[in-house]
PDB file of C-alpha atoms in Angstrom:
ATOM      1  CA  MET A   1      -1.061  13.860 -17.189  1.00  0.00           C
ATOM      2  CA  GLU A   2      -4.070  12.799 -15.126  1.00  0.00           C
ATOM      3  CA  GLY A   3      -6.114  12.220 -18.279  1.00  0.00           C
ATOM      4  CA  MET A   4      -3.369  10.034 -19.694  1.00  0.00           C
ATOM      5  CA  LEU A   5      -3.246   8.044 -16.468  1.00  0.00           C
ATOM      6  CA  MET A   6      -6.992   7.487 -16.568  1.00  0.00           C
ATOM      7  CA  SER A   7      -6.921   6.120 -20.130  1.00  0.00           C
ATOM      8  CA  GLU A   8      -3.826   3.917 -19.814  1.00  0.00           C
ATOM      9  CA  ALA A   9      -4.141   2.828 -16.192  1.00  0.00           C
ATOM     10  CA  LEU A  10      -3.735  -0.780 -15.135  1.00  0.00           C
ATOM     11  CA  LEU A  11      -5.675   0.093 -11.986  1.00  0.00           C
ATOM     12  CA  LYS A  12      -8.117   2.919 -11.366  1.00  0.00           C
ATOM     13  CA  THR A  13     -10.346   3.761  -8.404  1.00  0.00           C
ATOM     14  CA  VAL A  14     -13.173   6.283  -8.564  1.00  0.00           C
ATOM     15  CA  ASN A  15     -14.666   7.828  -5.400  1.00  0.00           C
ATOM     16  CA  LEU A  16     -13.709   4.786  -3.315  1.00  0.00           C
ATOM     17  CA  GLN A  17     -15.309   4.889   0.133  1.00  0.00           C
ATOM     18  CA  LYS A  18     -15.194   2.657   3.205  1.00  0.00           C
ATOM     19  CA  THR A  19     -16.490   3.219   6.729  1.00  0.00           C
ATOM     20  CA  TYR A  20     -16.237   1.158   9.899  1.00  0.00           C
ATOM     21  CA  SER A  21     -18.485   1.156  12.942  1.00  0.00           C
ATOM     22  CA  ARG A  22     -16.704   0.820  16.268  1.00  0.00           C
ATOM     23  CA  LYS A  23     -18.136   0.756  19.803  1.00  0.00           C
ATOM     24  CA  GLN A  24     -16.056   2.064  22.697  1.00  0.00           C
ATOM     25  CA  GLY A  25     -18.173   0.334  25.373  1.00  0.00           C
ATOM     26  CA  TRP A  26     -21.283  -1.766  25.857  1.00  0.00           C
ATOM     27  CA  PHE A  27     -23.625   1.214  26.230  1.00  0.00           C
ATOM     28  CA  ASP A  28     -21.913   3.665  23.879  1.00  0.00           C
ATOM     29  CA  LYS A  29     -23.244   4.532  20.448  1.00  0.00           C
ATOM     30  CA  PRO A  30     -21.122   3.098  17.620  1.00  0.00           C
ATOM     31  CA  ARG A  31     -18.524   5.512  16.329  1.00  0.00           C
ATOM     32  CA  ILE A  32     -18.387   5.806  12.540  1.00  0.00           C
ATOM     33  CA  ILE A  33     -14.826   5.815  11.234  1.00  0.00           C
ATOM     34  CA  LYS A  34     -14.376   7.021   7.664  1.00  0.00           C
ATOM     35  CA  ALA A  35     -11.415   4.940   6.501  1.00  0.00           C
ATOM     36  CA  LEU A  36     -11.679   5.970   2.826  1.00  0.00           C
ATOM     37  CA  THR A  37     -13.407   9.187   1.788  1.00  0.00           C
ATOM     38  CA  GLY A  38     -13.721   9.143  -1.987  1.00  0.00           C
ATOM     39  CA  VAL A  39     -10.278   8.030  -3.188  1.00  0.00           C
ATOM     40  CA  ASP A  40      -9.466   8.608  -6.870  1.00  0.00           C
ATOM     41  CA  LEU A  41      -6.324   6.853  -8.043  1.00  0.00           C
ATOM     42  CA  SER A  42      -4.748   5.758 -11.322  1.00  0.00           C
ATOM     43  CA  ILE A  43      -1.688   3.516 -11.608  1.00  0.00           C
ATOM     44  CA  LEU A  44       0.157   2.820 -14.850  1.00  0.00           C
ATOM     45  CA  PRO A  45       1.440  -0.622 -15.854  1.00  0.00           C
ATOM     46  CA  GLY A  46       4.992  -1.224 -14.626  1.00  0.00           C
ATOM     47  CA  GLU A  47       5.152   1.583 -12.076  1.00  0.00           C
ATOM     48  CA  THR A  48       5.572   1.422  -8.323  1.00  0.00           C
ATOM     49  CA  PHE A  49       3.101   3.668  -6.550  1.00  0.00           C
ATOM     50  CA  GLY A  50       4.016   4.366  -2.938  1.00  0.00           C
ATOM     51  CA  VAL A  51       1.320   5.086  -0.351  1.00  0.00           C
ATOM     52  CA  VAL A  52       2.561   6.799   2.801  1.00  0.00           C
ATOM     53  CA  GLY A  53       0.986   8.316   5.901  1.00  0.00           C
ATOM     54  CA  GLU A  54       0.464   7.945   9.639  1.00  0.00           C
ATOM     55  CA  SER A  55      -0.988   4.818  11.205  1.00  0.00           C
ATOM     56  CA  GLY A  56      -4.759   4.884  10.879  1.00  0.00           C
ATOM     57  CA  CYS A  57      -4.847   7.059   7.765  1.00  0.00           C
ATOM     58  CA  GLY A  58      -6.423   4.327   5.608  1.00  0.00           C
ATOM     59  CA  LYS A  59      -3.372   2.965   3.760  1.00  0.00           C
ATOM     60  CA  SER A  60      -3.996  -0.712   4.451  1.00  0.00           C
ATOM     61  CA  THR A  61      -7.755  -0.348   3.987  1.00  0.00           C
ATOM     62  CA  LEU A  62      -7.081   1.104   0.540  1.00  0.00           C
ATOM     63  CA  GLY A  63      -4.824  -1.816  -0.404  1.00  0.00           C
ATOM     64  CA  MET A  64      -7.195  -4.483   0.900  1.00  0.00           C
ATOM     65  CA  THR A  65     -10.194  -2.807  -0.751  1.00  0.00           C
ATOM     66  CA  ILE A  66      -8.420  -2.673  -4.118  1.00  0.00           C
ATOM     67  CA  ALA A  67      -7.639  -6.387  -3.751  1.00  0.00           C
ATOM     68  CA  LYS A  68     -11.327  -7.008  -2.902  1.00  0.00           C
ATOM     69  CA  LEU A  69     -10.369  -8.542   0.439  1.00  0.00           C
ATOM     70  CA  ILE A  70     -12.548  -5.772   1.911  1.00  0.00           C
ATOM     71  CA  GLU A  71     -15.723  -4.680   0.155  1.00  0.00           C
ATOM     72  CA  PRO A  72     -16.053  -0.917  -0.450  1.00  0.00           C
ATOM     73  CA  ASP A  73     -19.186   0.943   0.641  1.00  0.00           C
ATOM     74  CA  ALA A  74     -19.221   3.076  -2.507  1.00  0.00           C
ATOM     75  CA  GLY A  75     -17.112   3.900  -5.544  1.00  0.00           C
ATOM     76  CA  GLU A  76     -15.650   1.818  -8.335  1.00  0.00           C
ATOM     77  CA  ILE A  77     -12.486  -0.208  -8.954  1.00  0.00           C
ATOM     78  CA  TYR A  78     -11.253  -0.820 -12.493  1.00  0.00           C
ATOM     79  CA  PHE A  79      -8.555  -3.361 -13.286  1.00  0.00           C
ATOM     80  CA  ASN A  80      -7.283  -3.660 -16.860  1.00  0.00           C
ATOM     81  CA  GLY A  81     -10.287  -1.607 -17.920  1.00  0.00           C
ATOM     82  CA  ARG A  82     -12.782  -3.954 -16.252  1.00  0.00           C
ATOM     83  CA  ASN A  83     -15.066  -2.818 -13.446  1.00  0.00           C
ATOM     84  CA  ILE A  84     -14.449  -5.352 -10.674  1.00  0.00           C
ATOM     85  CA  THR A  85     -16.325  -3.524  -7.908  1.00  0.00           C
ATOM     86  CA  LYS A  86     -19.407  -5.747  -7.826  1.00  0.00           C
ATOM     87  CA  LEU A  87     -17.786  -9.046  -8.767  1.00  0.00           C
ATOM     88  CA  SER A  88     -18.622 -11.955  -6.485  1.00  0.00           C
ATOM     89  CA  GLU A  89     -15.918 -14.065  -4.856  1.00  0.00           C
ATOM     90  CA  LYS A  90     -16.537 -16.734  -7.481  1.00  0.00           C
ATOM     91  CA  GLU A  91     -16.146 -14.195 -10.272  1.00  0.00           C
ATOM     92  CA  MET A  92     -12.991 -12.846  -8.611  1.00  0.00           C
ATOM     93  CA  HIS A  93     -11.411 -16.315  -8.560  1.00  0.00           C
ATOM     94  CA  GLY A  94      -9.870 -16.065 -12.013  1.00  0.00           C
ATOM     95  CA  LEU A  95      -8.829 -12.462 -11.450  1.00  0.00           C
ATOM     96  CA  ARG A  96      -6.811 -13.400  -8.362  1.00  0.00           C
ATOM     97  CA  LYS A  97      -4.037 -14.621 -10.654  1.00  0.00           C
ATOM     98  CA  SER A  98      -3.435 -11.052 -11.814  1.00  0.00           C
ATOM     99  CA  MET A  99      -3.657  -9.337  -8.416  1.00  0.00           C
ATOM    100  CA  GLN A 100      -1.744 -10.590  -5.373  1.00  0.00           C
ATOM    101  CA  VAL A 101      -0.917  -9.280  -1.876  1.00  0.00           C
ATOM    102  CA  VAL A 102       2.267  -9.418   0.212  1.00  0.00           C
ATOM    103  CA  PHE A 103       1.285  -8.899   3.842  1.00  0.00           C
ATOM    104  CA  GLN A 104       3.042  -7.045   6.653  1.00  0.00           C
ATOM    105  CA  ASP A 105       3.612  -9.948   9.047  1.00  0.00           C
ATOM    106  CA  PRO A 106       5.384 -12.763   7.186  1.00  0.00           C
ATOM    107  CA  PHE A 107       4.759 -15.223  10.012  1.00  0.00           C
ATOM    108  CA  ALA A 108       1.042 -14.591  10.505  1.00  0.00           C
ATOM    109  CA  SER A 109       0.400 -14.775   6.758  1.00  0.00           C
ATOM    110  CA  LEU A 110       1.936 -18.273   6.404  1.00  0.00           C
ATOM    111  CA  ASN A 111       0.074 -21.367   7.606  1.00  0.00           C
ATOM    112  CA  PRO A 112       2.287 -22.875  10.358  1.00  0.00           C
ATOM    113  CA  ARG A 113       0.922 -26.373   9.666  1.00  0.00           C
ATOM    114  CA  MET A 114       1.962 -26.374   6.021  1.00  0.00           C
ATOM    115  CA  SER A 115       5.428 -26.932   4.626  1.00  0.00           C
ATOM    116  CA  ILE A 116       6.881 -24.265   2.376  1.00  0.00           C
ATOM    117  CA  HIS A 117       6.365 -26.607  -0.578  1.00  0.00           C
ATOM    118  CA  ASP A 118       2.651 -26.883   0.180  1.00  0.00           C
ATOM    119  CA  ILE A 119       2.306 -23.143   0.795  1.00  0.00           C
ATOM    120  CA  LEU A 120       3.737 -22.386  -2.646  1.00  0.00           C
ATOM    121  CA  ALA A 121       1.961 -25.276  -4.348  1.00  0.00           C
ATOM    122  CA  GLU A 122      -1.476 -24.323  -2.997  1.00  0.00           C
ATOM    123  CA  PRO A 123      -2.134 -21.344  -5.346  1.00  0.00           C
ATOM    124  CA  LEU A 124      -0.814 -23.364  -8.296  1.00  0.00           C
ATOM    125  CA  ILE A 125      -3.299 -26.140  -7.557  1.00  0.00           C
ATOM    126  CA  ILE A 126      -6.218 -23.801  -6.832  1.00  0.00           C
ATOM    127  CA  GLN A 127      -5.653 -21.905 -10.074  1.00  0.00           C
ATOM    128  CA  LYS A 128      -4.932 -25.143 -11.992  1.00  0.00           C
ATOM    129  CA  MET A 129      -1.601 -23.832 -13.270  1.00  0.00           C
ATOM    130  CA  THR A 130       0.247 -27.160 -13.176  1.00  0.00           C
ATOM    131  CA  GLY A 131      -0.832 -30.498 -14.560  1.00  0.00           C
ATOM    132  CA  SER A 132       1.206 -32.945 -12.493  1.00  0.00           C
ATOM    133  CA  ARG A 133       3.076 -33.327  -9.209  1.00  0.00           C
ATOM    134  CA  ALA A 134       6.391 -33.157 -11.037  1.00  0.00           C
ATOM    135  CA  GLU A 135       5.371 -29.919 -12.735  1.00  0.00           C
ATOM    136  CA  THR A 136       4.256 -28.458  -9.392  1.00  0.00           C
ATOM    137  CA  ASP A 137       7.542 -29.464  -7.722  1.00  0.00           C
ATOM    138  CA  SER A 138       9.497 -27.869 -10.556  1.00  0.00           C
ATOM    139  CA  ARG A 139       7.538 -24.624 -10.252  1.00  0.00           C
ATOM    140  CA  VAL A 140       8.003 -24.533  -6.455  1.00  0.00           C
ATOM    141  CA  SER A 141      11.745 -24.973  -6.913  1.00  0.00           C
ATOM    142  CA  GLU A 142      11.776 -22.176  -9.492  1.00  0.00           C
ATOM    143  CA  LEU A 143       9.879 -19.830  -7.163  1.00  0.00           C
ATOM    144  CA  LEU A 144      12.275 -20.454  -4.298  1.00  0.00           C
ATOM    145  CA  GLN A 145      15.219 -19.751  -6.569  1.00  0.00           C
ATOM    146  CA  GLN A 146      13.635 -16.496  -7.784  1.00  0.00           C
ATOM    147  CA  VAL A 147      13.464 -15.133  -4.223  1.00  0.00           C
ATOM    148  CA  GLY A 148      16.940 -16.291  -3.228  1.00  0.00           C
ATOM    149  CA  LEU A 149      16.123 -19.499  -1.310  1.00  0.00           C
ATOM    150  CA  ASP A 150      17.362 -23.060  -1.859  1.00  0.00           C
ATOM    151  CA  MET A 151      15.204 -26.025  -2.776  1.00  0.00           C
ATOM    152  CA  TYR A 152      15.988 -27.725   0.557  1.00  0.00           C
ATOM    153  CA  CYS A 153      13.777 -25.068   2.182  1.00  0.00           C
ATOM    154  CA  ALA A 154      10.705 -26.573   0.537  1.00  0.00           C
ATOM    155  CA  HIS A 155      10.198 -29.298   3.143  1.00  0.00           C
ATOM    156  CA  ARG A 156      10.670 -27.081   6.167  1.00  0.00           C
ATOM    157  CA  TYR A 157       8.013 -25.084   8.047  1.00  0.00           C
ATOM    158  CA  PRO A 158       7.564 -21.310   8.552  1.00  0.00           C
ATOM    159  CA  HIS A 159       8.780 -21.307  12.179  1.00  0.00           C
ATOM    160  CA  GLU A 160      12.183 -22.596  11.018  1.00  0.00           C
ATOM    161  CA  PHE A 161      12.927 -19.404   9.076  1.00  0.00           C
ATOM    162  CA  SER A 162      13.957 -15.867   9.980  1.00  0.00           C
ATOM    163  CA  GLY A 163      11.639 -12.925   9.365  1.00  0.00           C
ATOM    164  CA  GLY A 164      13.418 -11.961   6.167  1.00  0.00           C
ATOM    165  CA  GLN A 165      13.285 -15.511   4.827  1.00  0.00           C
ATOM    166  CA  ARG A 166       9.589 -15.773   5.655  1.00  0.00           C
ATOM    167  CA  GLN A 167       8.922 -12.558   3.749  1.00  0.00           C
ATOM    168  CA  ARG A 168      10.784 -14.006   0.759  1.00  0.00           C
ATOM    169  CA  ILE A 169       8.436 -16.990   0.964  1.00  0.00           C
ATOM    170  CA  GLY A 170       5.458 -14.610   1.063  1.00  0.00           C
ATOM    171  CA  ILE A 171       6.782 -12.879  -2.061  1.00  0.00           C
ATOM    172  CA  ALA A 172       7.301 -16.255  -3.760  1.00  0.00           C
ATOM    173  CA  ARG A 173       3.689 -17.196  -2.979  1.00  0.00           C
ATOM    174  CA  ALA A 174       2.507 -13.932  -4.563  1.00  0.00           C
ATOM    175  CA  LEU A 175       4.631 -14.621  -7.659  1.00  0.00           C
ATOM    176  CA  ALA A 176       3.348 -18.179  -8.039  1.00  0.00           C
ATOM    177  CA  VAL A 177       0.339 -17.274 -10.188  1.00  0.00           C
ATOM    178  CA  ASN A 178       2.199 -14.769 -12.423  1.00  0.00           C
ATOM    179  CA  PRO A 179       0.412 -11.577 -11.289  1.00  0.00           C
ATOM    180  CA  SER A 180       0.646  -8.222 -13.022  1.00  0.00           C
ATOM    181  CA  LEU A 181      -0.134  -6.242  -9.830  1.00  0.00           C
ATOM    182  CA  ILE A 182       1.261  -6.845  -6.331  1.00  0.00           C
ATOM    183  CA  ILE A 183      -0.058  -4.904  -3.348  1.00  0.00           C
ATOM    184  CA  ALA A 184       2.719  -4.846  -0.750  1.00  0.00           C
ATOM    185  CA  ASP A 185       1.281  -3.817   2.629  1.00  0.00           C
ATOM    186  CA  GLU A 186       4.139  -2.702   4.905  1.00  0.00           C
ATOM    187  CA  PRO A 187       6.265  -5.637   3.672  1.00  0.00           C
ATOM    188  CA  VAL A 188       9.486  -4.594   5.441  1.00  0.00           C
ATOM    189  CA  SER A 189       8.239  -2.805   8.573  1.00  0.00           C
ATOM    190  CA  ALA A 190       8.718  -5.895  10.779  1.00  0.00           C
ATOM    191  CA  LEU A 191      12.287  -6.517   9.570  1.00  0.00           C
ATOM    192  CA  ASP A 192      15.731  -5.284  10.636  1.00  0.00           C
ATOM    193  CA  VAL A 193      17.130  -2.428   8.571  1.00  0.00           C
ATOM    194  CA  SER A 194      19.770  -4.581   6.850  1.00  0.00           C
ATOM    195  CA  ILE A 195      17.140  -7.166   5.922  1.00  0.00           C
ATOM    196  CA  GLN A 196      14.810  -4.407   4.723  1.00  0.00           C
ATOM    197  CA  ALA A 197      17.385  -3.412   2.124  1.00  0.00           C
ATOM    198  CA  GLN A 198      17.641  -6.995   0.865  1.00  0.00           C
ATOM    199  CA  ILE A 199      13.873  -7.345   0.483  1.00  0.00           C
ATOM    200  CA  LEU A 200      13.564  -3.955  -1.241  1.00  0.00           C
ATOM    201  CA  ASN A 201      16.326  -4.879  -3.693  1.00  0.00           C
ATOM    202  CA  LEU A 202      14.592  -8.212  -4.331  1.00  0.00           C
ATOM    203  CA  LEU A 203      11.301  -6.452  -5.072  1.00  0.00           C
ATOM    204  CA  CYS A 204      13.065  -4.069  -7.457  1.00  0.00           C
ATOM    205  CA  SER A 205      14.757  -6.895  -9.357  1.00  0.00           C
ATOM    206  CA  LEU A 206      11.523  -8.903  -9.584  1.00  0.00           C
ATOM    207  CA  ARG A 207       9.701  -5.860 -10.894  1.00  0.00           C
ATOM    208  CA  GLN A 208      12.188  -5.528 -13.743  1.00  0.00           C
ATOM    209  CA  LYS A 209      12.325  -9.245 -14.479  1.00  0.00           C
ATOM    210  CA  PHE A 210       8.559  -9.840 -14.583  1.00  0.00           C
ATOM    211  CA  SER A 211       7.267  -6.355 -15.534  1.00  0.00           C
ATOM    212  CA  LEU A 212       5.343  -6.074 -12.279  1.00  0.00           C
ATOM    213  CA  THR A 213       3.276  -3.163 -11.019  1.00  0.00           C
ATOM    214  CA  TYR A 214       3.419  -2.440  -7.279  1.00  0.00           C
ATOM    215  CA  ILE A 215       1.275  -0.600  -4.794  1.00  0.00           C
ATOM    216  CA  PHE A 216       3.781  -0.210  -1.975  1.00  0.00           C
ATOM    217  CA  ILE A 217       2.244   0.776   1.357  1.00  0.00           C
ATOM    218  CA  SER A 218       4.483   2.058   4.156  1.00  0.00           C
ATOM    219  CA  HIS A 219       4.764   4.619   6.941  1.00  0.00           C
ATOM    220  CA  ASP A 220       8.519   4.923   6.309  1.00  0.00           C
ATOM    221  CA  LEU A 221       9.286   7.786   3.935  1.00  0.00           C
ATOM    222  CA  SER A 222      12.850   6.677   3.214  1.00  0.00           C
ATOM    223  CA  VAL A 223      11.664   3.212   2.184  1.00  0.00           C
ATOM    224  CA  VAL A 224       8.946   4.652  -0.054  1.00  0.00           C
ATOM    225  CA  GLU A 225      11.425   7.074  -1.624  1.00  0.00           C
ATOM    226  CA  TYR A 226      13.806   4.225  -2.437  1.00  0.00           C
ATOM    227  CA  ILE A 227      11.351   1.964  -4.233  1.00  0.00           C
ATOM    228  CA  SER A 228       8.604   4.206  -5.669  1.00  0.00           C
ATOM    229  CA  ASP A 229       8.135   6.069  -8.941  1.00  0.00           C
ATOM    230  CA  ARG A 230       5.198   8.121  -7.686  1.00  0.00           C
ATOM    231  CA  ILE A 231       4.028   8.682  -4.129  1.00  0.00           C
ATOM    232  CA  GLY A 232       0.624   9.439  -2.660  1.00  0.00           C
ATOM    233  CA  VAL A 233       0.502  10.989   0.816  1.00  0.00           C
ATOM    234  CA  MET A 234      -2.630   9.928   2.717  1.00  0.00           C
ATOM    235  CA  TYR A 235      -4.322  11.706   5.582  1.00  0.00           C
ATOM    236  CA  LEU A 236      -7.519  10.435   7.182  1.00  0.00           C
ATOM    237  CA  GLY A 237      -8.897   8.481   4.279  1.00  0.00           C
ATOM    238  CA  ASN A 238      -7.723  10.341   1.199  1.00  0.00           C
ATOM    239  CA  PHE A 239      -4.693  11.633  -0.653  1.00  0.00           C
ATOM    240  CA  VAL A 240      -3.551  15.141   0.186  1.00  0.00           C
ATOM    241  CA  GLU A 241      -0.685  15.059  -2.318  1.00  0.00           C
ATOM    242  CA  ILE A 242       0.327  12.841  -5.253  1.00  0.00           C
ATOM    243  CA  SER A 243       3.602  13.434  -7.045  1.00  0.00           C
ATOM    244  CA  ASP A 244       6.635  12.049  -8.776  1.00  0.00           C
ATOM    245  CA  LYS A 245       8.934  11.054  -5.909  1.00  0.00           C
ATOM    246  CA  ASN A 246      11.732  13.463  -6.809  1.00  0.00           C
ATOM    247  CA  ASP A 247       9.370  16.434  -6.989  1.00  0.00           C
ATOM    248  CA  LEU A 248       7.662  15.419  -3.746  1.00  0.00           C
ATOM    249  CA  PHE A 249      10.885  15.265  -1.725  1.00  0.00           C
ATOM    250  CA  ARG A 250      12.355  18.413  -3.272  1.00  0.00           C
ATOM    251  CA  HIS A 251       9.201  20.548  -3.322  1.00  0.00           C
ATOM    252  CA  PRO A 252       6.538  19.245  -0.921  1.00  0.00           C
ATOM    253  CA  LEU A 253       3.450  21.446  -1.203  1.00  0.00           C
ATOM    254  CA  HIS A 254       0.900  20.254   1.336  1.00  0.00           C
ATOM    255  CA  PRO A 255       1.548  21.314   4.961  1.00  0.00           C
ATOM    256  CA  TYR A 256       1.089  17.707   6.100  1.00  0.00           C
ATOM    257  CA  THR A 257       3.694  16.456   3.615  1.00  0.00           C
ATOM    258  CA  GLN A 258       6.068  19.209   4.729  1.00  0.00           C
ATOM    259  CA  ALA A 259       5.633  18.115   8.339  1.00  0.00           C
ATOM    260  CA  LEU A 260       6.266  14.455   7.483  1.00  0.00           C
ATOM    261  CA  LEU A 261       9.424  15.231   5.514  1.00  0.00           C
ATOM    262  CA  SER A 262      10.741  17.487   8.270  1.00  0.00           C
ATOM    263  CA  ALA A 263      10.645  14.504  10.644  1.00  0.00           C
ATOM    264  CA  ILE A 264      12.986  12.317   8.576  1.00  0.00           C
ATOM    265  CA  PRO A 265      16.136  11.632  10.648  1.00  0.00           C
ATOM    266  CA  VAL A 266      19.428  12.904   9.255  1.00  0.00           C
ATOM    267  CA  PRO A 267      22.966  11.567   9.913  1.00  0.00           C
ATOM    268  CA  ASP A 268      24.182  14.849  11.401  1.00  0.00           C
ATOM    269  CA  PRO A 269      21.369  16.904  12.972  1.00  0.00           C
ATOM    270  CA  ALA A 270      23.778  19.684  13.885  1.00  0.00           C
ATOM    271  CA  ALA A 271      24.710  20.209  10.247  1.00  0.00           C
ATOM    272  CA  ASP A 272      21.124  19.993   9.032  1.00  0.00           C
ATOM    273  CA  ARG A 273      19.409  23.366   8.951  1.00  0.00           C
ATOM    274  CA  LYS A 274      15.953  21.978   8.172  1.00  0.00           C
ATOM    275  CA  LYS A 275      13.405  23.152  10.731  1.00  0.00           C
ATOM    276  CA  ARG A 276      11.339  20.408  12.339  1.00  0.00           C
ATOM    277  CA  ILE A 277       7.598  21.013  12.012  1.00  0.00           C
ATOM    278  CA  ILE A 278       5.656  19.856  15.058  1.00  0.00           C
ATOM    279  CA  LEU A 279       1.955  19.309  14.419  1.00  0.00           C
ATOM    280  CA  SER A 280      -0.524  20.060  17.169  1.00  0.00           C
ATOM    281  CA  GLY A 281      -3.317  17.670  18.114  1.00  0.00           C
ATOM    282  CA  ASN A 282      -3.755  14.215  16.626  1.00  0.00           C
ATOM    283  CA  THR A 283      -5.661  12.448  13.899  1.00  0.00           C
ATOM    284  CA  GLY A 284      -8.652  12.030  16.225  1.00  0.00           C
ATOM    285  CA  ASP A 285      -9.333  15.747  15.830  1.00  0.00           C
ATOM    286  CA  ILE A 286     -11.183  14.953  12.606  1.00  0.00           C
ATOM    287  CA  VAL A 287     -14.412  14.554  14.583  1.00  0.00           C
ATOM    288  CA  LYS A 288     -14.224  18.281  15.321  1.00  0.00           C
ATOM    289  CA  ASN A 289     -14.131  19.316  11.664  1.00  0.00           C
ATOM    290  CA  GLU A 290     -16.317  17.422   9.206  1.00  0.00           C
ATOM    291  CA  THR A 291     -17.213  20.321   6.911  1.00  0.00           C
ATOM    292  CA  GLY A 292     -13.917  21.620   5.577  1.00  0.00           C
ATOM    293  CA  CYS A 293     -10.376  20.328   5.108  1.00  0.00           C
ATOM    294  CA  ARG A 294      -9.733  17.260   7.249  1.00  0.00           C
ATOM    295  CA  PHE A 295      -6.266  18.541   8.122  1.00  0.00           C
ATOM    296  CA  TYR A 296      -7.609  21.925   9.277  1.00  0.00           C
ATOM    297  CA  PRO A 297      -7.446  21.269  13.080  1.00  0.00           C
ATOM    298  CA  ARG A 298      -3.701  20.525  12.877  1.00  0.00           C
ATOM    299  CA  CYS A 299      -2.605  22.740   9.985  1.00  0.00           C
ATOM    300  CA  PHE A 300      -0.033  25.481  10.658  1.00  0.00           C
ATOM    301  CA  LYS A 301      -1.007  27.320   7.431  1.00  0.00           C
ATOM    302  CA  ARG A 302      -4.792  27.171   7.790  1.00  0.00           C
ATOM    303  CA  MET A 303      -7.063  29.917   6.488  1.00  0.00           C
ATOM    304  CA  PRO A 304     -10.750  30.667   7.229  1.00  0.00           C
ATOM    305  CA  VAL A 305     -11.856  28.984   3.993  1.00  0.00           C
ATOM    306  CA  CYS A 306     -10.235  25.729   5.111  1.00  0.00           C
ATOM    307  CA  ALA A 307     -12.770  25.306   7.912  1.00  0.00           C
ATOM    308  CA  GLU A 308     -15.741  25.517   5.543  1.00  0.00           C
ATOM    309  CA  VAL A 309     -14.790  24.170   2.114  1.00  0.00           C
ATOM    310  CA  PRO A 310     -13.097  20.794   1.510  1.00  0.00           C
ATOM    311  CA  PRO A 311     -10.306  21.235  -1.066  1.00  0.00           C
ATOM    312  CA  GLY A 312     -10.133  19.095  -4.178  1.00  0.00           C
ATOM    313  CA  LEU A 313      -6.997  17.469  -5.594  1.00  0.00           C
ATOM    314  CA  ILE A 314      -5.551  20.269  -7.714  1.00  0.00           C
ATOM    315  CA  PRO A 315      -2.911  19.680 -10.451  1.00  0.00           C
ATOM    316  CA  VAL A 316      -0.084  22.195  -9.986  1.00  0.00           C
ATOM    317  CA  SER A 317       2.158  20.574 -12.613  1.00  0.00           C
ATOM    318  CA  PRO A 318       1.863  17.598 -15.011  1.00  0.00           C
ATOM    319  CA  CYS A 319       3.176  15.201 -12.329  1.00  0.00           C
ATOM    320  CA  HIS A 320       2.102  16.892  -9.090  1.00  0.00           C
ATOM    321  CA  CYS A 321      -1.336  17.266  -7.459  1.00  0.00           C
ATOM    322  CA  VAL A 322      -2.189  18.689  -4.049  1.00  0.00           C
ATOM    323  CA  SER A 323      -5.367  19.017  -1.998  1.00  0.00           C
ATOM    324  CA  CYS A 324      -4.950  22.442  -0.410  1.00  0.00           C
ATOM    325  CA  HIS A 325      -6.616  25.870  -0.721  1.00  0.00           C
ATOM    326  CA  LEU A 326      -3.184  27.495  -0.797  1.00  0.00           C
ATOM    327  CA  TYR A 327      -2.978  26.440  -4.471  1.00  0.00           C
ATOM    328  CA  ASP A 328      -6.513  27.267  -5.626  1.00  0.00           C
TER     329      ASP A 328
END
């Protein structure tokens, strides 16, 4: 399965790494934060790959690095078989049409001084996708219709819309240049639950209509389960488990995944016999264990080998991989 993914992948990353340097105070030494620690990932055309994990695990850094909005420190990114890792911003210009991002905050990502018409027209003009004002206006109208908004919205400004409407505008902007890959970074986390469902259904319908591929980043397991085909569970800069969504939710293998799934709220807790797994410590405990498994300080199934040897991502079935010594 993994070999097939590597050969047919729309997107592939190899040993992707990114670190940040952060100072706690004026006289403190910078603290090195390993946001990505050698991520290997393959995504097939037309699939939705969900990325889930705690805040600070590297989800957004992964998405922004794939989109080349953040430069990686090491590793390679392949898109449609082309190595785009070292491309300059000028060389990336043409590639931007194929790879777009929908951001978490729909208000912060829209220019408050621009009308919705101008926001949607801007990528069309930059990428020279329309030849006249009339053609641009027609395309803007079409984009608004595709995301469920009326043409009268075009001459209004972002502050005049609700959060859900602004996110629809953000999706329309991403669609403007006819991308094949959309990286959705927490696109519904700032929205009410009822509006979340509308946006998720919109993304699903657009995927079918335009044969889109999604990387869907979220901390909400129920949202990721709803929209994804495969799911990767991240912990401190890398995937600890990658699986078909049905297999992941029915048979989670990694202790961290088991803990995450045990925390999902249920309608009737009294009737639910699932035992809640409470993890000790916090993600900051990584500084105490750099040699072995990064989850070792918090793991409730840890073994002596876990403290010394970092586990690789092991295939346990054609559609399920896990990074854990329990399955060596």
